[in-house]
Short mmCIF file of C-alpha atoms in Angstrom, two decimals:
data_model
loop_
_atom_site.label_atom_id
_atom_site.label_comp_id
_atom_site.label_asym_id
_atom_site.label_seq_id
_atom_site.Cartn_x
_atom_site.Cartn_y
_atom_site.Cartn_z
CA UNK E 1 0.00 0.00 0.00
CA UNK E 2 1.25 3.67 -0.60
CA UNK E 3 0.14 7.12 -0.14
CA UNK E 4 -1.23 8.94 -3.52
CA UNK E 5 1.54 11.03 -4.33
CA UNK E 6 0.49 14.25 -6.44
CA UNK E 7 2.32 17.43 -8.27
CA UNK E 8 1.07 20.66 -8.23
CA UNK E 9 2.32 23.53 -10.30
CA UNK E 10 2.73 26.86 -8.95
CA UNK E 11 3.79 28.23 -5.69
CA UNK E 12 2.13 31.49 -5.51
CA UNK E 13 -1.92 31.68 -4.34
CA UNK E 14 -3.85 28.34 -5.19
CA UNK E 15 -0.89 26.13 -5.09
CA UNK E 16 0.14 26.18 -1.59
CA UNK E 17 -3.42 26.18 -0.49
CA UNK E 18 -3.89 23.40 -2.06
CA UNK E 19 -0.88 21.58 -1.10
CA UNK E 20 -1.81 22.66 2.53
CA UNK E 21 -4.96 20.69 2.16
CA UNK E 22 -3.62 17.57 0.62
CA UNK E 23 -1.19 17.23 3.00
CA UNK E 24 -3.78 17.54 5.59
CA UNK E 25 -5.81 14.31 4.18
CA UNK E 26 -2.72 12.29 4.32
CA UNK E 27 -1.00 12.64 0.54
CA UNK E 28 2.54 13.22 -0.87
CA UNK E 29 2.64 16.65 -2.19
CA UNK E 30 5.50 18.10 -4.21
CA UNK E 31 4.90 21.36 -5.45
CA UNK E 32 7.06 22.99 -8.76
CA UNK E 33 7.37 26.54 -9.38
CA UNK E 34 9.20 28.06 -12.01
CA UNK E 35 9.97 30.67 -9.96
CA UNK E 36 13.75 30.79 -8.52
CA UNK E 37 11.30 31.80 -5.13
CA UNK E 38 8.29 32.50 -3.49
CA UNK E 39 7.18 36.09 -5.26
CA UNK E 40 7.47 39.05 -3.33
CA UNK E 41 5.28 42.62 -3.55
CA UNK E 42 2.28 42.82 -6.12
CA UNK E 43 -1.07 44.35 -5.73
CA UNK E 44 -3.24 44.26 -2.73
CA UNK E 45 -5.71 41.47 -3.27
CA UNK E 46 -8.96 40.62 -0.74
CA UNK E 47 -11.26 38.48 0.34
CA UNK E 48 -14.98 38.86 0.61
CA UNK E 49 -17.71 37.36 2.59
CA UNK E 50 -17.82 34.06 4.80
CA UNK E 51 -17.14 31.61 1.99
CA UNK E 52 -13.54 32.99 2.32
CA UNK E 53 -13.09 34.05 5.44
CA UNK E 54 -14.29 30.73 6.65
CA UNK E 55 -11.92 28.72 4.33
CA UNK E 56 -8.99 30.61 5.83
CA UNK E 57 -10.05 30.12 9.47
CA UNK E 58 -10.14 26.63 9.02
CA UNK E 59 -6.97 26.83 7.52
CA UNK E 60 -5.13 28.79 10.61
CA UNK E 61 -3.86 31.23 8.55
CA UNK E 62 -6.71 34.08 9.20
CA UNK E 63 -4.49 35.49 12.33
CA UNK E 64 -1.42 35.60 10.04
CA UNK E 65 -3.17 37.12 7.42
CA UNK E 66 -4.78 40.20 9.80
CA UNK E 67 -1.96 40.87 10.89
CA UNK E 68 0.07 41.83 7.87
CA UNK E 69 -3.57 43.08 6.18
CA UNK E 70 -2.86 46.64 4.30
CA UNK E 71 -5.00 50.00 5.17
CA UNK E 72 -7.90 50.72 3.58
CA UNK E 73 -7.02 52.81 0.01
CA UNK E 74 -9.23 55.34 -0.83
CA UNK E 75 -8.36 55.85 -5.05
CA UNK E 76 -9.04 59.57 -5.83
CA UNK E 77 -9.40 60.72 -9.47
CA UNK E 78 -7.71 64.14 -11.00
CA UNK E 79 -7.23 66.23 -13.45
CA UNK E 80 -3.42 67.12 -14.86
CA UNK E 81 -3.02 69.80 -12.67
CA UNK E 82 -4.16 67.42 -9.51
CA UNK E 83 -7.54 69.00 -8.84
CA UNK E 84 -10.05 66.25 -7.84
CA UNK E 85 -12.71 64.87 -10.13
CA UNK E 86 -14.38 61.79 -8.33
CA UNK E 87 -13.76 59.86 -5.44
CA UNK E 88 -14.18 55.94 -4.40
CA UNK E 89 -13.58 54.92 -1.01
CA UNK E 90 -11.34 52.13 -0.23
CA UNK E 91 -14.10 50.42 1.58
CA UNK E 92 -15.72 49.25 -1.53
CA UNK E 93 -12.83 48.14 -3.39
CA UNK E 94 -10.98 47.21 -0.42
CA UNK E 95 -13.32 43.53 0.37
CA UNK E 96 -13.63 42.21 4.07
CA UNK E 97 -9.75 41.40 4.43
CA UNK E 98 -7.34 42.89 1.75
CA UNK E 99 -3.28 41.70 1.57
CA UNK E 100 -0.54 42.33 -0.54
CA UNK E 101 -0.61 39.18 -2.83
CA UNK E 102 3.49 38.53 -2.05
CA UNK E 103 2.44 38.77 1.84
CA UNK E 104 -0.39 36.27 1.35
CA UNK E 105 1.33 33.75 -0.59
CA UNK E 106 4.61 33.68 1.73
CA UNK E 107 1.72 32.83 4.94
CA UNK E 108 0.52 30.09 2.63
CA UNK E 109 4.03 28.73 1.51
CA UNK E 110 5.13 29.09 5.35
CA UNK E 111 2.13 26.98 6.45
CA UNK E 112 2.72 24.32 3.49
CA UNK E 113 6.43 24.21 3.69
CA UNK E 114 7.41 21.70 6.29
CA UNK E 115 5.18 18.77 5.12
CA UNK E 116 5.55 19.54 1.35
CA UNK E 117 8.37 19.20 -1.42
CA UNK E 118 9.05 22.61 -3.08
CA UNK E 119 10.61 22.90 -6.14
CA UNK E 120 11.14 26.20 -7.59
CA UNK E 121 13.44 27.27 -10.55
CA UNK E 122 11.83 24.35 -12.65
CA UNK E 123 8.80 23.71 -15.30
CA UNK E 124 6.49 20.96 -16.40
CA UNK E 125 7.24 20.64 -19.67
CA UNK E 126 5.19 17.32 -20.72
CA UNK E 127 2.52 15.13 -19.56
CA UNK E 128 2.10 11.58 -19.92
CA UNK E 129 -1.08 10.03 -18.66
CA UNK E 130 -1.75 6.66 -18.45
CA UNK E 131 -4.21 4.29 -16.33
CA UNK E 132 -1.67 4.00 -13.46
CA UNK E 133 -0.95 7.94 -13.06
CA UNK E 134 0.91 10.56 -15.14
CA UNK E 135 4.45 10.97 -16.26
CA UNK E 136 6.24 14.33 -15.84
CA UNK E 137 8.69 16.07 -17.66
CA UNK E 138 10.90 18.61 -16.17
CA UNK E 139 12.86 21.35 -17.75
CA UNK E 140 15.82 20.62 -15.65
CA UNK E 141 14.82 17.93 -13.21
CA UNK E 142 14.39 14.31 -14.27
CA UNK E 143 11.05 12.95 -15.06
CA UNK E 144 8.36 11.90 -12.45
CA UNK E 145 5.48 9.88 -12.12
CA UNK E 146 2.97 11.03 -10.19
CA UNK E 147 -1.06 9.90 -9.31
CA UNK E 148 -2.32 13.38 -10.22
CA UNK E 149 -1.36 16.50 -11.21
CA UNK E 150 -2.97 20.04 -10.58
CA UNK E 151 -2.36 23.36 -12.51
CA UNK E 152 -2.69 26.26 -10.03
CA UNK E 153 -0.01 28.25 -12.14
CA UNK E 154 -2.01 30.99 -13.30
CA UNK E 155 -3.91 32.76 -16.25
CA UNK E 156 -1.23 31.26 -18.59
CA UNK E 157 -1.36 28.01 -17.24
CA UNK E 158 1.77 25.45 -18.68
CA UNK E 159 -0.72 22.54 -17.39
CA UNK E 160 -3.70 23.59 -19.04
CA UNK E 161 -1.86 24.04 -22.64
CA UNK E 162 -0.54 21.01 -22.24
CA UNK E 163 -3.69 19.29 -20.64
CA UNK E 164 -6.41 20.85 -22.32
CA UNK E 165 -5.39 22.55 -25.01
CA UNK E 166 -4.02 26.26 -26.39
CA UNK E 167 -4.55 28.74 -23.98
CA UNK E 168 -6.27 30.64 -27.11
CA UNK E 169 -8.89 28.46 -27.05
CA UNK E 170 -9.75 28.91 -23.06
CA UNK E 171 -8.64 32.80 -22.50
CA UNK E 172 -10.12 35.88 -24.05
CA UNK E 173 -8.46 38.58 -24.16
CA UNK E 174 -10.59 41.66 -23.08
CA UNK E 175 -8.77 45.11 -24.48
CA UNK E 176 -6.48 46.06 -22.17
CA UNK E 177 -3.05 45.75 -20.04
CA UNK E 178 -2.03 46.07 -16.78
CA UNK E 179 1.30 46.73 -15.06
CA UNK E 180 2.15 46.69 -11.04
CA UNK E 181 5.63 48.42 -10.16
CA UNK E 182 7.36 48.54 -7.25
CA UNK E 183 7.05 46.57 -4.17
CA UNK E 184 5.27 47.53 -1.23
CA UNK E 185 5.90 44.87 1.95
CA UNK E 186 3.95 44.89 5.03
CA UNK E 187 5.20 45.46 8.42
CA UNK E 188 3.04 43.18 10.65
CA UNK E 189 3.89 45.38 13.70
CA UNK E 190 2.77 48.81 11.69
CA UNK E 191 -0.04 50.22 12.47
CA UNK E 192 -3.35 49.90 9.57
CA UNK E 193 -4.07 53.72 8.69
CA UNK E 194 -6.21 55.02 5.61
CA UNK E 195 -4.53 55.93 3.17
CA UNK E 196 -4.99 57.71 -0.30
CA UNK E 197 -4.20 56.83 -3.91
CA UNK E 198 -4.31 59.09 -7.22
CA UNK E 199 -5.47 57.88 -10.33
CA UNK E 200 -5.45 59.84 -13.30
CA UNK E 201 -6.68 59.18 -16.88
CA UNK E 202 -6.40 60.16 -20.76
CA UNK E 203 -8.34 57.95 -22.99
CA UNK E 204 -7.68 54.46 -22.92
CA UNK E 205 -5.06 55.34 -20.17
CA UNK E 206 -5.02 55.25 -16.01
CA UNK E 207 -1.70 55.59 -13.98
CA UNK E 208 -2.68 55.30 -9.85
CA UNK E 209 0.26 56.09 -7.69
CA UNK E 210 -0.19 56.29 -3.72
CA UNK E 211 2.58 56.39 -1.34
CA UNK E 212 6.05 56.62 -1.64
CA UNK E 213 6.50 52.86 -0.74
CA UNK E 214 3.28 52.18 -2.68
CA UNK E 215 3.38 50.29 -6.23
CA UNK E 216 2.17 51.93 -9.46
CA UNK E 217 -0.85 50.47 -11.66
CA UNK E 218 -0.64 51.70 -15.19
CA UNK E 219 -3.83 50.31 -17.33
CA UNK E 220 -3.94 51.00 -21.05
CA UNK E 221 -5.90 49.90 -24.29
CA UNK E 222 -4.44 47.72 -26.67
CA UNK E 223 -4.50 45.71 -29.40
CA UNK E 224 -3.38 42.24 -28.05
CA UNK E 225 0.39 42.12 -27.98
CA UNK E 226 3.19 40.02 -28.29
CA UNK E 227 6.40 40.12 -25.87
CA UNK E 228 8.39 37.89 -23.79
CA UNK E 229 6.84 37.61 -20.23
CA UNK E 230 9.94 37.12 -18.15
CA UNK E 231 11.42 39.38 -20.18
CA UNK E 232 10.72 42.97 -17.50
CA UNK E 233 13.12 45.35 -19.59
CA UNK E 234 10.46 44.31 -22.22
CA UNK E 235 7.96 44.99 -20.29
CA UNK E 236 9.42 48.77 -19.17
CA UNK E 237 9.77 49.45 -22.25
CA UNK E 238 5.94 48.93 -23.19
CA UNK E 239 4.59 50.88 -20.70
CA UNK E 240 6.79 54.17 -21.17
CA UNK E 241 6.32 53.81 -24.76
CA UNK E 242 2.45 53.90 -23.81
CA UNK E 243 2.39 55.98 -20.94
CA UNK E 244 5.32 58.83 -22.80
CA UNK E 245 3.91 62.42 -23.28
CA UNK E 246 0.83 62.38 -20.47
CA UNK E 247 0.19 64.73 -17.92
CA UNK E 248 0.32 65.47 -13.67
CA UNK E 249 2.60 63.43 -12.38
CA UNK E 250 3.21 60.44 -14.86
CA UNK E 251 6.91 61.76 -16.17
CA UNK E 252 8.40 61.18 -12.85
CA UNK E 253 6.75 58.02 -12.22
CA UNK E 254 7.63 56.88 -15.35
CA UNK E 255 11.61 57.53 -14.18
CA UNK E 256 10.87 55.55 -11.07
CA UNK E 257 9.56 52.63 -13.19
CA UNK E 258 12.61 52.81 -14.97
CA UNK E 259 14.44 52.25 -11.99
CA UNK E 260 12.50 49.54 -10.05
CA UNK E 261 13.34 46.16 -9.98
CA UNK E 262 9.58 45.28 -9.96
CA UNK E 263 7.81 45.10 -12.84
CA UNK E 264 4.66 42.80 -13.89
CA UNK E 265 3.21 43.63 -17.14
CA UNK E 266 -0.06 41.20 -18.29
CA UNK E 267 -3.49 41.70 -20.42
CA UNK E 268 -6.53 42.02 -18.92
CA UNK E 269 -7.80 38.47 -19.89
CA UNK E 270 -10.56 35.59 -18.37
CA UNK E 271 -10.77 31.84 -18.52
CA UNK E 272 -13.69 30.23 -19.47
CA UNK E 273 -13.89 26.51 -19.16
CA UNK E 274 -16.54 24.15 -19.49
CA UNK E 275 -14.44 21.65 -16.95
CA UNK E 276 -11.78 22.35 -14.38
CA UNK E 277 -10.77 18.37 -15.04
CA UNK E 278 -9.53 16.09 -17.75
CA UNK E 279 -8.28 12.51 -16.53
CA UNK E 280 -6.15 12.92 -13.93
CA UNK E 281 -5.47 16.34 -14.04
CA UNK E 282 -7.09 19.42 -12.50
CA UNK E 283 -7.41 22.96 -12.47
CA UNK E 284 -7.99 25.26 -9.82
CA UNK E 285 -7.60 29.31 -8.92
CA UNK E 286 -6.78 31.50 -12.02
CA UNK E 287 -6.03 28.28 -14.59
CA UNK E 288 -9.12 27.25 -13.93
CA UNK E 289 -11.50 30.38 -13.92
CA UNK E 290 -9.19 33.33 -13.73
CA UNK E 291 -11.12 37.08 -14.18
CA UNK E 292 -8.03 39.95 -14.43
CA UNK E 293 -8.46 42.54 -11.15
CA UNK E 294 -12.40 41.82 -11.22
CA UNK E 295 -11.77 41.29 -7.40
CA UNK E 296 -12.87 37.93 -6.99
CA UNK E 297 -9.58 35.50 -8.09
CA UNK E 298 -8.01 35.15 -4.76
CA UNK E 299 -10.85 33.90 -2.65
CA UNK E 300 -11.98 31.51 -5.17
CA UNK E 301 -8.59 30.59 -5.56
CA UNK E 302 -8.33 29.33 -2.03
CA UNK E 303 -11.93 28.31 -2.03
CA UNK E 304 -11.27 25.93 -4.95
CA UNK E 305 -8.55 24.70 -3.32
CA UNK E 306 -10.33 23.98 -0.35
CA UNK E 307 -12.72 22.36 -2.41
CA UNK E 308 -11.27 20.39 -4.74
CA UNK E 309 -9.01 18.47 -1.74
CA UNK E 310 -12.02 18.18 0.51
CA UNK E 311 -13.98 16.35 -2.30
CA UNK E 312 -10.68 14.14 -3.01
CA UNK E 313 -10.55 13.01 1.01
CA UNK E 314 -14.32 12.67 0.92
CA UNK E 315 -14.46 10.10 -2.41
CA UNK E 316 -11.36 8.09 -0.63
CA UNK E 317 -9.01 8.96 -3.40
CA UNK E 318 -11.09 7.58 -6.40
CA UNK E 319 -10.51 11.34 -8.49
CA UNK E 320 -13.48 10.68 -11.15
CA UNK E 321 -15.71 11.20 -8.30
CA UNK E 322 -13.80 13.82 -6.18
CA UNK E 323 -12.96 15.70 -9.67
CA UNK E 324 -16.44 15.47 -10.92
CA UNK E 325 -17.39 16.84 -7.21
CA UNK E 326 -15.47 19.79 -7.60
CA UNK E 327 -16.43 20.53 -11.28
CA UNK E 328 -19.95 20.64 -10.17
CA UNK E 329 -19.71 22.48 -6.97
CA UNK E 330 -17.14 25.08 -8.31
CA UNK E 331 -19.28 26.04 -11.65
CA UNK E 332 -22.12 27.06 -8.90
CA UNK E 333 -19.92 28.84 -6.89
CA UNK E 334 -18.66 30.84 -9.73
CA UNK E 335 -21.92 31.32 -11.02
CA UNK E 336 -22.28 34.45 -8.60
CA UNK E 337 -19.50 36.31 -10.61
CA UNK E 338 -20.76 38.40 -13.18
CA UNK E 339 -17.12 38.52 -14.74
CA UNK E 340 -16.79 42.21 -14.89
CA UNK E 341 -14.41 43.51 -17.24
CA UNK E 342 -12.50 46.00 -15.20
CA UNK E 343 -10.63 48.13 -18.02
CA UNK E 344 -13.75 50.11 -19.23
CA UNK E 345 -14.35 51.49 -16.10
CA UNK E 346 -10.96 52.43 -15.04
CA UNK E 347 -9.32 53.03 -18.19
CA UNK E 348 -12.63 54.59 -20.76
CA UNK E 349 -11.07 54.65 -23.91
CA UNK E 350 -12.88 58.01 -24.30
CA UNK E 351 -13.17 61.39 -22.64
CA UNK E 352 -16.64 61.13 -22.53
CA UNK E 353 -16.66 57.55 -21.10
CA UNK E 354 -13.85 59.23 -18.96
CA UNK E 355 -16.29 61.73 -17.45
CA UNK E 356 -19.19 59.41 -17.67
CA UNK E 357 -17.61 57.44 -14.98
CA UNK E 358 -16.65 60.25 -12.31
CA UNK E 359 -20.24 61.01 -12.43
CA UNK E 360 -21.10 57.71 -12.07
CA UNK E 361 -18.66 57.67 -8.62
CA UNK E 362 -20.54 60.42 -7.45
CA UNK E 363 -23.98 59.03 -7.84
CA UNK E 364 -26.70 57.36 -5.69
CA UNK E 365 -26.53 54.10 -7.86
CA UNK E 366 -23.06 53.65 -7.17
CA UNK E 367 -23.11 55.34 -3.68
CA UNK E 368 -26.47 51.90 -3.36
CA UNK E 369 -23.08 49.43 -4.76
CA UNK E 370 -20.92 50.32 -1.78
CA UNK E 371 -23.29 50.40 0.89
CA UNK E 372 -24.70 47.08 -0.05
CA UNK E 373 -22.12 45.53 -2.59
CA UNK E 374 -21.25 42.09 -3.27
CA UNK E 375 -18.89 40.60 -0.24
CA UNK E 376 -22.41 37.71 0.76
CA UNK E 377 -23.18 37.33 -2.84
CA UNK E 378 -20.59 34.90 -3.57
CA UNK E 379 -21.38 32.96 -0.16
CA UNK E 380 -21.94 28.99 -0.25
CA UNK E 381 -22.57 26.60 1.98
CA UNK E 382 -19.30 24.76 3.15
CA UNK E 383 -18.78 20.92 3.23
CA UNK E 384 -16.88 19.40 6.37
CA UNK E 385 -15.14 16.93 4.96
CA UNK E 386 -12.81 13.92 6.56
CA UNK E 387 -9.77 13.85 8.04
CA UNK E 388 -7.59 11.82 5.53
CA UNK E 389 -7.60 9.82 1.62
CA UNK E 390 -5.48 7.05 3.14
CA UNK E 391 -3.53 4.78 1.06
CA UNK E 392 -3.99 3.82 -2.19
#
């Protein structure tokens, strides 16, 4: 008898929630990340509503996570020479419990660490499925075999290309790009204070700068476009080209992009998919349903997660049942998402549309949104499930 032994790919959200949970019901995780480590600084992500906040109770991570939670951001919008145009208050962006996303996934690969394998520097580069389990190719490591394997490595997944298909036929690209610069760590001991952000806007552009510690969001309209992704001199280069010749403040926090070592440039894109499974491989987090910055991701990142082990432990290992589990109780969940396109709003790619939209900040229908928004909308009901898979 042996313990199911699975791989997961990524290291950064999903991943080591997942791994946390498999490890919990007794199986032999090993977890590769191309990565050379776990990812520091990115954008503040949240959670919203019990669903989550329960998940990451039961986890024992909520405590970690409070602790190193960011202030709320308020985001206010002006005009070149900095006079204010509209206003929206951090507390309807800002969910129940927000986090820089390097901060969240370090508690997650902390908590995961000691009972998993972590590889990082390394790729899948083929799969090999037969009825016994699946064969893995490495880029640098030797080949593996493994009972399952799980993709939780992101909007460009490696295991869903090689598992399901071209990413073109599973992502749509939406119109625009994104770009977060500069790092901004938590101190865990600091205290949470309000804080302020400015965004300002051409058509078919948005820069939002806060703090001096605070990263930088450019958003722009595009035609799709082709450049290396670990490539972020590339990726510099894009933006200032784009972002060259506007207004208020942009030309010096263009220089300061120039100079940062942090740079994440990717479209604004969502995954549709009419399974998270094939065989014995599964999705989960952004491969599997990814919506760019529509503020639900994380949450049903570690919700699937949750999920998809809990359903494993409860069908005793046999996967068609535990995957076809967590196909049918994810697509309900994520039935509650309207996948909202975020670039329209923040980025118009006209002045009217522009001014259309600090009206809209200022009005009673959006003033009704934050009052009674969407953080119980995306609530479900939460199965207990057993304590191990045992031996296969």
């Amino acid at each position: 008898m042996r313990r199911t032994t699975v791989l997961i790919s990524g290291a950064s959200i999903a991943g080591p929630a997942l791994a946390y949970w498999l490890h919990r019901y007794g199986v032999d995780v090993t977890v590769v990340e191309r990565a050379p480590a776990v990812r520091p600084g990115g954008q503040a992500v949240d959670f919203k509503g019990e669903t989550q906040l329960t998940v990451l109770a039961r986890m024992g991570v909520l405590d970690d996570l409070r602790a190193r939670r960011t202030g709320t951001t308020d985001t206010r919008f002006v005009d070149a020479d900095g006079v204010e145009l509209a206003f929206m208050s951090g507390d309807f962006t800002g969910g129940d419990l927000e986090i820089r996303r390097g901060d969240l996934a370090r508690v997650l690969y902390d908590h995961s660490a000691a009972n998993c394998e972590y590889i990082f520097g390394d790729r899948i580069t083929a799969l090999r499925e037969d009825s016994d389990g699946v064969h893995v190719e490495f880029e640098n490591a030797p080949g593996r075999d493994f009972d399952l394997v799980f993709g939780a490595d992101g909007i460009h997944s490696g295991v869903r290309r090689l598992a399901f298909g071209p990413e073109r036929d599973h992502v749509r690209y939406r119109g625009w790009y994104y770009c977060i610069a500069g790092d901004a760590p938590t101190d865990p001991g600091a205290p949470r204070v309000r804080e302020t952000a400015y965004a300002y806007n051409t058509p078919g552009r948005l820069v939002i700068a806060g703090g001096p510690k605070s990263p930088q969001l450019y958003m722009f309209a595009s035609r799709e476009l082709d450049y290396p992704r670990d490539d972020i001199a590339a990726q510099k280069r894009i933006v200032i080209d784009k972002f060259t010749g506007m207004g208020w403040r942009v030309p010096e926090l263009l220089g300061e992009l120039q100079a940062t070592e942090t740079c994440y440039l990717d479209s604004i894109s969502r995954v549709r998919m009419k399974k998270f499974t094939t065989g014995r491989v599964a999705l989960v987090g952004d491969a599997a349903h990814g919506n760019t910055l529509a503020g639900f991701g994380t949450g049903h990142a570690v919700v699937g997660a949750y999920v998809l082990a809990g359903e494993l432990a409860a069908a005793g290992g046999d996967h068609t049942v535990g995957f076809a589990r967590y196909d049918e109780i994810m697509k309900r969940y994520l039935r509650t998402v309207d996948g909202a396109n975020p670039g329209p709003f923040l980025a118009p790619k006209t002045a009217l549309g522009i001014r259309f939209r600090n009206w809209f900040l200022g009005s009673r229908a959006f003033a009704w949104m934050a009052k009674y928004g969407d953080r119980a909308a995306n609530d479900i009901d939460l199965r207990d499930y057993p304590e191990s898979i045992g031996a296969r």
